[in-house]
mmCIF file with all atom_site columns, C-alpha atoms and ligand atoms in Angstrom:
data_model
loop_
_atom_site.group_PDB
_atom_site.id
_atom_site.type_symbol
_atom_site.label_atom_id
_atom_site.label_alt_id
_atom_site.label_comp_id
_atom_site.label_asym_id
_atom_site.label_entity_id
_atom_site.label_seq_id
_atom_site.pdbx_PDB_ins_code
_atom_site.Cartn_x
_atom_site.Cartn_y
_atom_site.Cartn_z
_atom_site.occupancy
_atom_site.B_iso_or_equiv
_atom_site.pdbx_formal_charge
_atom_site.auth_seq_id
_atom_site.auth_comp_id
_atom_site.auth_asym_id
_atom_site.auth_atom_id
_atom_site.pdbx_PDB_model_num
ATOM   1   C  CA  . UNK B 1 1   ? -31.058 38.828  -72.505 1.00 51.00 ? 1   UNK B CA  1
ATOM   2   C  CA  . UNK B 1 2   ? -30.962 39.762  -69.308 1.00 53.00 ? 2   UNK B CA  1
ATOM   3   C  CA  . UNK B 1 3   ? -34.219 40.344  -67.201 1.00 58.00 ? 3   UNK B CA  1
ATOM   4   C  CA  . UNK B 1 4   ? -33.727 42.446  -64.509 1.00 63.00 ? 4   UNK B CA  1
ATOM   5   C  CA  . UNK B 1 5   ? -34.119 40.799  -60.572 1.00 60.00 ? 5   UNK B CA  1
ATOM   6   C  CA  . UNK B 1 6   ? -33.092 37.546  -62.437 1.00 62.00 ? 6   UNK B CA  1
ATOM   7   C  CA  . UNK B 1 7   ? -30.041 35.207  -61.902 1.00 65.00 ? 7   UNK B CA  1
ATOM   8   C  CA  . UNK B 1 8   ? -28.185 35.162  -65.252 1.00 67.00 ? 8   UNK B CA  1
ATOM   9   C  CA  . UNK B 1 9   ? -28.747 31.764  -66.761 1.00 74.00 ? 9   UNK B CA  1
ATOM   10  C  CA  . UNK B 1 10  ? -25.441 29.739  -66.226 1.00 79.00 ? 10  UNK B CA  1
ATOM   11  C  CA  . UNK B 1 11  ? -24.031 28.504  -69.487 1.00 88.00 ? 11  UNK B CA  1
ATOM   12  C  CA  . UNK B 1 12  ? -22.944 24.755  -70.075 1.00 89.00 ? 12  UNK B CA  1
ATOM   13  C  CA  . UNK B 1 13  ? -19.192 25.306  -69.460 1.00 90.00 ? 13  UNK B CA  1
ATOM   14  C  CA  . UNK B 1 14  ? -19.638 27.329  -65.767 1.00 90.00 ? 14  UNK B CA  1
ATOM   15  C  CA  . UNK B 1 15  ? -22.385 24.880  -64.707 1.00 91.00 ? 15  UNK B CA  1
ATOM   16  C  CA  . UNK B 1 16  ? -19.388 22.151  -65.777 1.00 92.00 ? 16  UNK B CA  1
ATOM   17  C  CA  . UNK B 1 17  ? -16.557 24.149  -63.338 1.00 92.00 ? 17  UNK B CA  1
ATOM   18  C  CA  . UNK B 1 18  ? -19.235 24.484  -61.181 1.00 93.00 ? 18  UNK B CA  1
ATOM   19  C  CA  . UNK B 1 19  ? -19.330 20.885  -60.689 1.00 93.00 ? 19  UNK B CA  1
ATOM   20  C  CA  . UNK B 1 20  ? -15.790 20.242  -61.223 1.00 93.00 ? 20  UNK B CA  1
ATOM   21  C  CA  . UNK B 1 21  ? -15.419 22.320  -58.100 1.00 94.00 ? 21  UNK B CA  1
ATOM   22  C  CA  . UNK B 1 22  ? -18.086 20.695  -55.979 1.00 94.00 ? 22  UNK B CA  1
ATOM   23  C  CA  . UNK B 1 23  ? -16.047 17.192  -57.056 1.00 94.00 ? 23  UNK B CA  1
ATOM   24  C  CA  . UNK B 1 24  ? -12.629 18.577  -55.892 1.00 93.00 ? 24  UNK B CA  1
ATOM   25  C  CA  . UNK B 1 25  ? -14.031 19.966  -52.651 1.00 92.00 ? 25  UNK B CA  1
ATOM   26  C  CA  . UNK B 1 26  ? -15.538 16.350  -51.810 1.00 92.00 ? 26  UNK B CA  1
ATOM   27  C  CA  . UNK B 1 27  ? -12.582 14.492  -53.129 1.00 92.00 ? 27  UNK B CA  1
ATOM   28  C  CA  . UNK B 1 28  ? -10.418 16.869  -51.003 1.00 90.00 ? 28  UNK B CA  1
ATOM   29  C  CA  . UNK B 1 29  ? -12.779 16.487  -47.905 1.00 87.00 ? 29  UNK B CA  1
ATOM   30  C  CA  . UNK B 1 30  ? -13.108 12.512  -48.371 1.00 88.00 ? 30  UNK B CA  1
ATOM   31  C  CA  . UNK B 1 31  ? -9.154  12.128  -47.574 1.00 87.00 ? 31  UNK B CA  1
ATOM   32  C  CA  . UNK B 1 32  ? -9.105  13.628  -44.455 1.00 85.00 ? 32  UNK B CA  1
ATOM   33  C  CA  . UNK B 1 33  ? -9.243  11.561  -41.408 1.00 84.00 ? 33  UNK B CA  1
ATOM   34  C  CA  . UNK B 1 34  ? -12.514 10.292  -39.823 1.00 82.00 ? 34  UNK B CA  1
ATOM   35  C  CA  . UNK B 1 35  ? -13.145 11.504  -36.687 1.00 81.00 ? 35  UNK B CA  1
ATOM   36  C  CA  . UNK B 1 36  ? -12.581 8.564   -33.822 1.00 82.00 ? 36  UNK B CA  1
ATOM   37  C  CA  . UNK B 1 37  ? -16.586 8.668   -32.064 1.00 82.00 ? 37  UNK B CA  1
ATOM   38  C  CA  . UNK B 1 38  ? -14.820 7.000   -29.499 1.00 82.00 ? 38  UNK B CA  1
ATOM   39  C  CA  . UNK B 1 39  ? -11.487 9.283   -28.662 1.00 81.00 ? 39  UNK B CA  1
ATOM   40  C  CA  . UNK B 1 40  ? -12.956 10.512  -25.621 1.00 84.00 ? 40  UNK B CA  1
ATOM   41  C  CA  . UNK B 1 41  ? -12.429 6.882   -24.532 1.00 84.00 ? 41  UNK B CA  1
ATOM   42  C  CA  . UNK B 1 42  ? -8.599  6.562   -24.091 1.00 82.00 ? 42  UNK B CA  1
ATOM   43  C  CA  . UNK B 1 43  ? -8.609  9.344   -21.988 1.00 83.00 ? 43  UNK B CA  1
ATOM   44  C  CA  . UNK B 1 44  ? -11.586 8.018   -20.144 1.00 84.00 ? 44  UNK B CA  1
ATOM   45  C  CA  . UNK B 1 45  ? -9.761  5.244   -18.852 1.00 83.00 ? 45  UNK B CA  1
ATOM   46  C  CA  . UNK B 1 46  ? -6.367  6.302   -18.102 1.00 80.00 ? 46  UNK B CA  1
ATOM   47  C  CA  . UNK B 1 47  ? -8.005  8.539   -15.722 1.00 84.00 ? 47  UNK B CA  1
ATOM   48  C  CA  . UNK B 1 48  ? -10.568 5.684   -13.730 1.00 87.00 ? 48  UNK B CA  1
ATOM   49  C  CA  . UNK B 1 49  ? -8.998  2.676   -14.075 1.00 84.00 ? 49  UNK B CA  1
ATOM   50  C  CA  . UNK B 1 50  ? -6.242  1.125   -12.218 1.00 82.00 ? 50  UNK B CA  1
ATOM   51  C  CA  . UNK B 1 51  ? -4.486  -1.560  -13.111 1.00 85.00 ? 51  UNK B CA  1
ATOM   52  C  CA  . UNK B 1 52  ? -2.610  -3.775  -10.984 1.00 88.00 ? 52  UNK B CA  1
ATOM   53  C  CA  . UNK B 1 53  ? -2.018  -7.753  -9.363  1.00 90.00 ? 53  UNK B CA  1
ATOM   54  C  CA  . UNK B 1 54  ? -3.880  -9.474  -6.508  1.00 90.00 ? 54  UNK B CA  1
ATOM   55  C  CA  . UNK B 1 55  ? -0.783  -9.708  -4.499  1.00 90.00 ? 55  UNK B CA  1
ATOM   56  C  CA  . UNK B 1 56  ? -0.321  -5.891  -4.605  1.00 92.00 ? 56  UNK B CA  1
ATOM   57  C  CA  . UNK B 1 57  ? -3.909  -4.877  -3.412  1.00 92.00 ? 57  UNK B CA  1
ATOM   58  C  CA  . UNK B 1 58  ? -4.396  -7.273  -0.798  1.00 91.00 ? 58  UNK B CA  1
ATOM   59  C  CA  . UNK B 1 59  ? -0.409  -6.741  0.830   1.00 92.00 ? 59  UNK B CA  1
ATOM   60  C  CA  . UNK B 1 60  ? -1.721  -2.988  0.233   1.00 93.00 ? 60  UNK B CA  1
ATOM   61  C  CA  . UNK B 1 61  ? -4.460  -3.475  2.221   1.00 91.00 ? 61  UNK B CA  1
ATOM   62  C  CA  . UNK B 1 62  ? -3.294  -6.099  4.885   1.00 91.00 ? 62  UNK B CA  1
ATOM   63  C  CA  . UNK B 1 63  ? 0.071   -3.365  5.317   1.00 91.00 ? 63  UNK B CA  1
ATOM   64  C  CA  . UNK B 1 64  ? -2.110  -0.215  5.847   1.00 91.00 ? 64  UNK B CA  1
ATOM   65  C  CA  . UNK B 1 65  ? -4.921  -1.826  8.584   1.00 90.00 ? 65  UNK B CA  1
ATOM   66  C  CA  . UNK B 1 66  ? -2.061  -3.984  11.000  1.00 92.00 ? 66  UNK B CA  1
ATOM   67  C  CA  . UNK B 1 67  ? -3.473  -5.126  14.174  1.00 93.00 ? 67  UNK B CA  1
ATOM   68  C  CA  . UNK B 1 68  ? -0.311  -4.335  16.838  1.00 93.00 ? 68  UNK B CA  1
ATOM   69  C  CA  . UNK B 1 69  ? -0.466  -6.990  20.045  1.00 92.00 ? 69  UNK B CA  1
ATOM   70  C  CA  . UNK B 1 70  ? 1.424   -4.979  22.753  1.00 86.00 ? 70  UNK B CA  1
ATOM   71  C  CA  . UNK B 1 71  ? 3.684   -7.007  24.911  1.00 89.00 ? 71  UNK B CA  1
ATOM   72  C  CA  . UNK B 1 72  ? 5.565   -4.805  26.868  1.00 89.00 ? 72  UNK B CA  1
ATOM   73  C  CA  . UNK B 1 73  ? 7.583   -6.967  29.384  1.00 91.00 ? 73  UNK B CA  1
ATOM   74  C  CA  . UNK B 1 74  ? 10.325  -4.248  30.475  1.00 91.00 ? 74  UNK B CA  1
ATOM   75  C  CA  . UNK B 1 75  ? 11.355  -0.512  30.039  1.00 93.00 ? 75  UNK B CA  1
ATOM   76  C  CA  . UNK B 1 76  ? 11.350  -0.354  25.945  1.00 93.00 ? 76  UNK B CA  1
ATOM   77  C  CA  . UNK B 1 77  ? 7.696   -0.869  26.993  1.00 93.00 ? 77  UNK B CA  1
ATOM   78  C  CA  . UNK B 1 78  ? 7.549   2.603   27.937  1.00 94.00 ? 78  UNK B CA  1
ATOM   79  C  CA  . UNK B 1 79  ? 8.676   4.025   24.343  1.00 94.00 ? 79  UNK B CA  1
ATOM   80  C  CA  . UNK B 1 80  ? 6.547   1.227   22.530  1.00 92.00 ? 80  UNK B CA  1
ATOM   81  C  CA  . UNK B 1 81  ? 3.609   3.088   24.622  1.00 91.00 ? 81  UNK B CA  1
ATOM   82  C  CA  . UNK B 1 82  ? 4.917   6.653   23.453  1.00 92.00 ? 82  UNK B CA  1
ATOM   83  C  CA  . UNK B 1 83  ? 4.600   5.403   19.598  1.00 91.00 ? 83  UNK B CA  1
ATOM   84  C  CA  . UNK B 1 84  ? 1.050   5.179   20.416  1.00 88.00 ? 84  UNK B CA  1
ATOM   85  C  CA  . UNK B 1 85  ? 0.393   8.741   21.486  1.00 88.00 ? 85  UNK B CA  1
ATOM   86  C  CA  . UNK B 1 86  ? -0.097  11.724  19.930  1.00 87.00 ? 86  UNK B CA  1
ATOM   87  C  CA  . UNK B 1 87  ? 3.194   12.994  19.322  1.00 91.00 ? 87  UNK B CA  1
ATOM   88  C  CA  . UNK B 1 88  ? 4.182   9.547   16.957  1.00 90.00 ? 88  UNK B CA  1
ATOM   89  C  CA  . UNK B 1 89  ? 0.913   8.817   15.896  1.00 88.00 ? 89  UNK B CA  1
ATOM   90  C  CA  . UNK B 1 90  ? 0.834   4.890   14.752  1.00 88.00 ? 90  UNK B CA  1
ATOM   91  C  CA  . UNK B 1 91  ? -2.628  6.021   13.619  1.00 88.00 ? 91  UNK B CA  1
ATOM   92  C  CA  . UNK B 1 92  ? -0.809  7.053   10.587  1.00 88.00 ? 92  UNK B CA  1
ATOM   93  C  CA  . UNK B 1 93  ? -0.071  3.958   9.636   1.00 88.00 ? 93  UNK B CA  1
ATOM   94  C  CA  . UNK B 1 94  ? -3.777  2.572   10.113  1.00 87.00 ? 94  UNK B CA  1
ATOM   95  C  CA  . UNK B 1 95  ? -2.986  0.704   13.275  1.00 87.00 ? 95  UNK B CA  1
ATOM   96  C  CA  . UNK B 1 96  ? -4.973  3.051   15.871  1.00 78.00 ? 96  UNK B CA  1
ATOM   97  C  CA  . UNK B 1 97  ? -5.186  0.650   18.716  1.00 82.00 ? 97  UNK B CA  1
ATOM   98  C  CA  . UNK B 1 98  ? -3.403  -2.148  20.771  1.00 86.00 ? 98  UNK B CA  1
ATOM   99  C  CA  . UNK B 1 99  ? -5.580  -4.997  20.572  1.00 85.00 ? 99  UNK B CA  1
ATOM   100 C  CA  . UNK B 1 100 ? -4.973  -7.221  23.657  1.00 84.00 ? 100 UNK B CA  1
ATOM   101 C  CA  . UNK B 1 101 ? -6.035  -10.388 22.343  1.00 89.00 ? 101 UNK B CA  1
ATOM   102 C  CA  . UNK B 1 102 ? -4.473  -12.191 20.101  1.00 91.00 ? 102 UNK B CA  1
ATOM   103 C  CA  . UNK B 1 103 ? -7.128  -13.430 18.272  1.00 91.00 ? 103 UNK B CA  1
ATOM   104 C  CA  . UNK B 1 104 ? -7.669  -9.962  16.968  1.00 90.00 ? 104 UNK B CA  1
ATOM   105 C  CA  . UNK B 1 105 ? -3.827  -9.082  16.208  1.00 92.00 ? 105 UNK B CA  1
ATOM   106 C  CA  . UNK B 1 106 ? -1.485  -9.534  13.887  1.00 92.00 ? 106 UNK B CA  1
ATOM   107 C  CA  . UNK B 1 107 ? 1.818   -7.940  14.945  1.00 94.00 ? 107 UNK B CA  1
ATOM   108 C  CA  . UNK B 1 108 ? 2.918   -8.659  18.107  1.00 95.00 ? 108 UNK B CA  1
ATOM   109 C  CA  . UNK B 1 109 ? 5.334   -5.886  19.368  1.00 95.00 ? 109 UNK B CA  1
ATOM   110 C  CA  . UNK B 1 110 ? 7.812   -7.452  22.145  1.00 95.00 ? 110 UNK B CA  1
ATOM   111 C  CA  . UNK B 1 111 ? 9.154   -4.663  23.995  1.00 94.00 ? 111 UNK B CA  1
ATOM   112 C  CA  . UNK B 1 112 ? 10.946  -5.782  26.814  1.00 92.00 ? 112 UNK B CA  1
ATOM   113 C  CA  . UNK B 1 113 ? 13.252  -8.401  28.831  1.00 94.00 ? 113 UNK B CA  1
ATOM   114 C  CA  . UNK B 1 114 ? 11.793  -12.192 28.442  1.00 94.00 ? 114 UNK B CA  1
ATOM   115 C  CA  . UNK B 1 115 ? 12.256  -14.199 31.380  1.00 94.00 ? 115 UNK B CA  1
ATOM   116 C  CA  . UNK B 1 116 ? 12.121  -17.824 30.756  1.00 95.00 ? 116 UNK B CA  1
ATOM   117 C  CA  . UNK B 1 117 ? 8.982   -17.706 33.891  1.00 95.00 ? 117 UNK B CA  1
ATOM   118 C  CA  . UNK B 1 118 ? 7.422   -15.465 30.800  1.00 94.00 ? 118 UNK B CA  1
ATOM   119 C  CA  . UNK B 1 119 ? 8.504   -17.511 27.574  1.00 94.00 ? 119 UNK B CA  1
ATOM   120 C  CA  . UNK B 1 120 ? 5.585   -20.131 27.848  1.00 95.00 ? 120 UNK B CA  1
ATOM   121 C  CA  . UNK B 1 121 ? 3.215   -17.069 27.447  1.00 94.00 ? 121 UNK B CA  1
ATOM   122 C  CA  . UNK B 1 122 ? 4.671   -15.205 24.819  1.00 94.00 ? 122 UNK B CA  1
ATOM   123 C  CA  . UNK B 1 123 ? 4.937   -18.340 22.771  1.00 95.00 ? 123 UNK B CA  1
ATOM   124 C  CA  . UNK B 1 124 ? 1.319   -19.642 23.393  1.00 95.00 ? 124 UNK B CA  1
ATOM   125 C  CA  . UNK B 1 125 ? 0.506   -15.649 22.948  1.00 94.00 ? 125 UNK B CA  1
ATOM   126 C  CA  . UNK B 1 126 ? 2.187   -16.078 19.146  1.00 95.00 ? 126 UNK B CA  1
ATOM   127 C  CA  . UNK B 1 127 ? 0.034   -19.581 18.473  1.00 95.00 ? 127 UNK B CA  1
ATOM   128 C  CA  . UNK B 1 128 ? -2.708  -18.182 19.482  1.00 94.00 ? 128 UNK B CA  1
ATOM   129 C  CA  . UNK B 1 129 ? -2.397  -15.586 16.241  1.00 93.00 ? 129 UNK B CA  1
ATOM   130 C  CA  . UNK B 1 130 ? -4.170  -16.195 13.352  1.00 90.00 ? 130 UNK B CA  1
ATOM   131 C  CA  . UNK B 1 131 ? -2.073  -16.549 9.721   1.00 88.00 ? 131 UNK B CA  1
ATOM   132 C  CA  . UNK B 1 132 ? -0.715  -14.010 8.578   1.00 90.00 ? 132 UNK B CA  1
ATOM   133 C  CA  . UNK B 1 133 ? 1.359   -12.481 11.115  1.00 93.00 ? 133 UNK B CA  1
ATOM   134 C  CA  . UNK B 1 134 ? 4.722   -11.305 12.131  1.00 95.00 ? 134 UNK B CA  1
ATOM   135 C  CA  . UNK B 1 135 ? 6.873   -10.126 14.815  1.00 96.00 ? 135 UNK B CA  1
ATOM   136 C  CA  . UNK B 1 136 ? 8.907   -7.571  15.959  1.00 96.00 ? 136 UNK B CA  1
ATOM   137 C  CA  . UNK B 1 137 ? 11.541  -7.740  19.169  1.00 96.00 ? 137 UNK B CA  1
ATOM   138 C  CA  . UNK B 1 138 ? 12.105  -4.516  20.087  1.00 95.00 ? 138 UNK B CA  1
ATOM   139 C  CA  . UNK B 1 139 ? 14.977  -3.392  22.217  1.00 95.00 ? 139 UNK B CA  1
ATOM   140 C  CA  . UNK B 1 140 ? 18.533  -5.094  23.218  1.00 95.00 ? 140 UNK B CA  1
ATOM   141 C  CA  . UNK B 1 141 ? 16.869  -7.479  25.685  1.00 95.00 ? 141 UNK B CA  1
ATOM   142 C  CA  . UNK B 1 142 ? 14.001  -8.797  23.158  1.00 95.00 ? 142 UNK B CA  1
ATOM   143 C  CA  . UNK B 1 143 ? 16.888  -9.054  20.322  1.00 95.00 ? 143 UNK B CA  1
ATOM   144 C  CA  . UNK B 1 144 ? 19.476  -11.223 22.500  1.00 93.00 ? 144 UNK B CA  1
ATOM   145 C  CA  . UNK B 1 145 ? 18.441  -11.090 26.279  1.00 91.00 ? 145 UNK B CA  1
ATOM   146 C  CA  . UNK B 1 146 ? 20.524  -7.672  26.596  1.00 90.00 ? 146 UNK B CA  1
ATOM   147 C  CA  . UNK B 1 147 ? 22.713  -6.680  29.095  1.00 91.00 ? 147 UNK B CA  1
ATOM   148 C  CA  . UNK B 1 148 ? 20.808  -9.769  31.104  1.00 92.00 ? 148 UNK B CA  1
ATOM   149 C  CA  . UNK B 1 149 ? 21.691  -12.486 28.111  1.00 90.00 ? 149 UNK B CA  1
ATOM   150 C  CA  . UNK B 1 150 ? 24.297  -14.655 30.716  1.00 91.00 ? 150 UNK B CA  1
ATOM   151 C  CA  . UNK B 1 151 ? 21.079  -14.248 33.385  1.00 92.00 ? 151 UNK B CA  1
ATOM   152 C  CA  . UNK B 1 152 ? 19.976  -17.566 33.976  1.00 94.00 ? 152 UNK B CA  1
ATOM   153 C  CA  . UNK B 1 153 ? 16.484  -16.587 34.043  1.00 93.00 ? 153 UNK B CA  1
ATOM   154 C  CA  . UNK B 1 154 ? 17.003  -14.523 30.732  1.00 95.00 ? 154 UNK B CA  1
ATOM   155 C  CA  . UNK B 1 155 ? 15.685  -15.559 27.453  1.00 93.00 ? 155 UNK B CA  1
ATOM   156 C  CA  . UNK B 1 156 ? 18.601  -14.965 25.220  1.00 94.00 ? 156 UNK B CA  1
ATOM   157 C  CA  . UNK B 1 157 ? 16.514  -13.297 22.300  1.00 91.00 ? 157 UNK B CA  1
ATOM   158 C  CA  . UNK B 1 158 ? 13.233  -13.619 21.341  1.00 95.00 ? 158 UNK B CA  1
ATOM   159 C  CA  . UNK B 1 159 ? 13.912  -15.774 18.268  1.00 94.00 ? 159 UNK B CA  1
ATOM   160 C  CA  . UNK B 1 160 ? 14.354  -18.811 20.602  1.00 94.00 ? 160 UNK B CA  1
ATOM   161 C  CA  . UNK B 1 161 ? 10.555  -19.353 21.046  1.00 94.00 ? 161 UNK B CA  1
ATOM   162 C  CA  . UNK B 1 162 ? 9.038   -17.872 18.270  1.00 94.00 ? 162 UNK B CA  1
ATOM   163 C  CA  . UNK B 1 163 ? 10.255  -15.930 14.492  1.00 95.00 ? 163 UNK B CA  1
ATOM   164 C  CA  . UNK B 1 164 ? 10.771  -12.821 14.464  1.00 96.00 ? 164 UNK B CA  1
ATOM   165 C  CA  . UNK B 1 165 ? 10.793  -11.039 11.090  1.00 95.00 ? 165 UNK B CA  1
ATOM   166 C  CA  . UNK B 1 166 ? 12.202  -7.572  12.519  1.00 96.00 ? 166 UNK B CA  1
ATOM   167 C  CA  . UNK B 1 167 ? 14.421  -6.410  15.074  1.00 97.00 ? 167 UNK B CA  1
ATOM   168 C  CA  . UNK B 1 168 ? 14.926  -2.875  16.671  1.00 96.00 ? 168 UNK B CA  1
ATOM   169 C  CA  . UNK B 1 169 ? 17.788  -2.050  17.741  1.00 95.00 ? 169 UNK B CA  1
ATOM   170 C  CA  . UNK B 1 170 ? 18.437  0.286   21.180  1.00 93.00 ? 170 UNK B CA  1
ATOM   171 C  CA  . UNK B 1 171 ? 18.705  0.285   24.900  1.00 93.00 ? 171 UNK B CA  1
ATOM   172 C  CA  . UNK B 1 172 ? 15.575  1.659   24.343  1.00 92.00 ? 172 UNK B CA  1
ATOM   173 C  CA  . UNK B 1 173 ? 14.553  2.010   20.654  1.00 95.00 ? 173 UNK B CA  1
ATOM   174 C  CA  . UNK B 1 174 ? 12.742  5.601   20.321  1.00 95.00 ? 174 UNK B CA  1
ATOM   175 C  CA  . UNK B 1 175 ? 9.803   5.952   18.900  1.00 94.00 ? 175 UNK B CA  1
ATOM   176 C  CA  . UNK B 1 176 ? 11.388  6.576   15.657  1.00 95.00 ? 176 UNK B CA  1
ATOM   177 C  CA  . UNK B 1 177 ? 13.294  3.449   15.644  1.00 95.00 ? 177 UNK B CA  1
ATOM   178 C  CA  . UNK B 1 178 ? 9.848   1.556   16.238  1.00 95.00 ? 178 UNK B CA  1
ATOM   179 C  CA  . UNK B 1 179 ? 8.469   3.411   13.392  1.00 95.00 ? 179 UNK B CA  1
ATOM   180 C  CA  . UNK B 1 180 ? 10.931  2.805   10.948  1.00 96.00 ? 180 UNK B CA  1
ATOM   181 C  CA  . UNK B 1 181 ? 10.760  -1.405  12.421  1.00 95.00 ? 181 UNK B CA  1
ATOM   182 C  CA  . UNK B 1 182 ? 7.210   -1.229  11.313  1.00 95.00 ? 182 UNK B CA  1
ATOM   183 C  CA  . UNK B 1 183 ? 7.916   0.479   8.095   1.00 94.00 ? 183 UNK B CA  1
ATOM   184 C  CA  . UNK B 1 184 ? 10.057  -2.564  7.232   1.00 95.00 ? 184 UNK B CA  1
ATOM   185 C  CA  . UNK B 1 185 ? 7.044   -4.719  8.277   1.00 95.00 ? 185 UNK B CA  1
ATOM   186 C  CA  . UNK B 1 186 ? 4.916   -3.117  5.635   1.00 94.00 ? 186 UNK B CA  1
ATOM   187 C  CA  . UNK B 1 187 ? 7.890   -3.567  3.254   1.00 94.00 ? 187 UNK B CA  1
ATOM   188 C  CA  . UNK B 1 188 ? 7.992   -7.074  3.622   1.00 93.00 ? 188 UNK B CA  1
ATOM   189 C  CA  . UNK B 1 189 ? 4.213   -7.695  3.346   1.00 93.00 ? 189 UNK B CA  1
ATOM   190 C  CA  . UNK B 1 190 ? 4.400   -5.754  -0.018  1.00 93.00 ? 190 UNK B CA  1
ATOM   191 C  CA  . UNK B 1 191 ? 7.060   -8.223  -1.147  1.00 91.00 ? 191 UNK B CA  1
ATOM   192 C  CA  . UNK B 1 192 ? 4.446   -11.559 0.497   1.00 88.00 ? 192 UNK B CA  1
ATOM   193 C  CA  . UNK B 1 193 ? 2.486   -13.487 -2.531  1.00 88.00 ? 193 UNK B CA  1
ATOM   194 C  CA  . UNK B 1 194 ? -0.783  -15.256 -0.978  1.00 81.00 ? 194 UNK B CA  1
ATOM   195 C  CA  . UNK B 1 195 ? 0.032   -17.524 -4.082  1.00 77.00 ? 195 UNK B CA  1
ATOM   196 C  CA  . UNK B 1 196 ? 2.683   -19.142 -1.750  1.00 73.00 ? 196 UNK B CA  1
ATOM   197 C  CA  . UNK B 1 197 ? 1.436   -18.392 1.569   1.00 63.00 ? 197 UNK B CA  1
HETATM 198 S  S1  . LIG F 2 .   ? 17.185  -3.032  25.821  1.00 79.67 ? 1   LIG F S1  1
HETATM 199 FE FE1 . LIG F 2 .   ? 17.062  -1.401  27.772  1.00 79.67 ? 1   LIG F FE1 1
HETATM 200 S  S2  . LIG F 2 .   ? 15.656  -0.456  27.944  1.00 79.67 ? 1   LIG F S2  1
HETATM 201 FE FE2 . LIG F 2 .   ? 15.225  -2.622  26.942  1.00 79.67 ? 1   LIG F FE2 1
HETATM 202 S  S3  . LIG F 2 .   ? 14.077  -3.401  28.355  1.00 79.67 ? 1   LIG F S3  1
HETATM 203 FE FE3 . LIG F 2 .   ? 16.363  -3.773  28.086  1.00 79.67 ? 1   LIG F FE3 1
HETATM 204 S  S4  . LIG F 2 .   ? 16.932  -2.624  29.635  1.00 79.67 ? 1   LIG F S4  1
HETATM 205 FE FE4 . LIG F 2 .   ? 15.069  -1.619  29.536  1.00 79.67 ? 1   LIG F FE4 1
#
């Protein structure tokens, strides 16, 4: 008998059917993959963590913060000065100011004709620079003595008195040439290892 306003009583059969449905729903839900509570972590790590080597980090910092020592000896020096001025602006490479003290410099740019009278000063200043240090020979005169190679008074190449890392040819080389030489110094620094040093 049904009483108005009340749900009809379920039969034992219907109760079994409902129970079976709930069990089936639970069973299906239990087979779904469980959501990983740390799912967000992978994307976060990929966004915020860089893996690198000590060598790479040190070399990257060194190559982007070179302190150049200006060693202008003749006409090539004007192109070196122009390289530092606003048009070519080597501050873009972290080389804001030319240093006048070897103690504050790690790249010596020798631009111009080196006379034997000047050679001891070039060597002394190179030796006063702290390690690590690099040298650029800028222009034909610094590379090999250039036009004055046969002269009694001219050093036939900077590498006769100090080790040279990069040679920038030309008489004189343009600022773009010197910038290319500086980029080669960067590449050389990036290939170095503090362990081997
Ligand atoms: S290479 Fe040419 S421009 Fe440079 S110092 Fe020698 S003569 Fe002068």
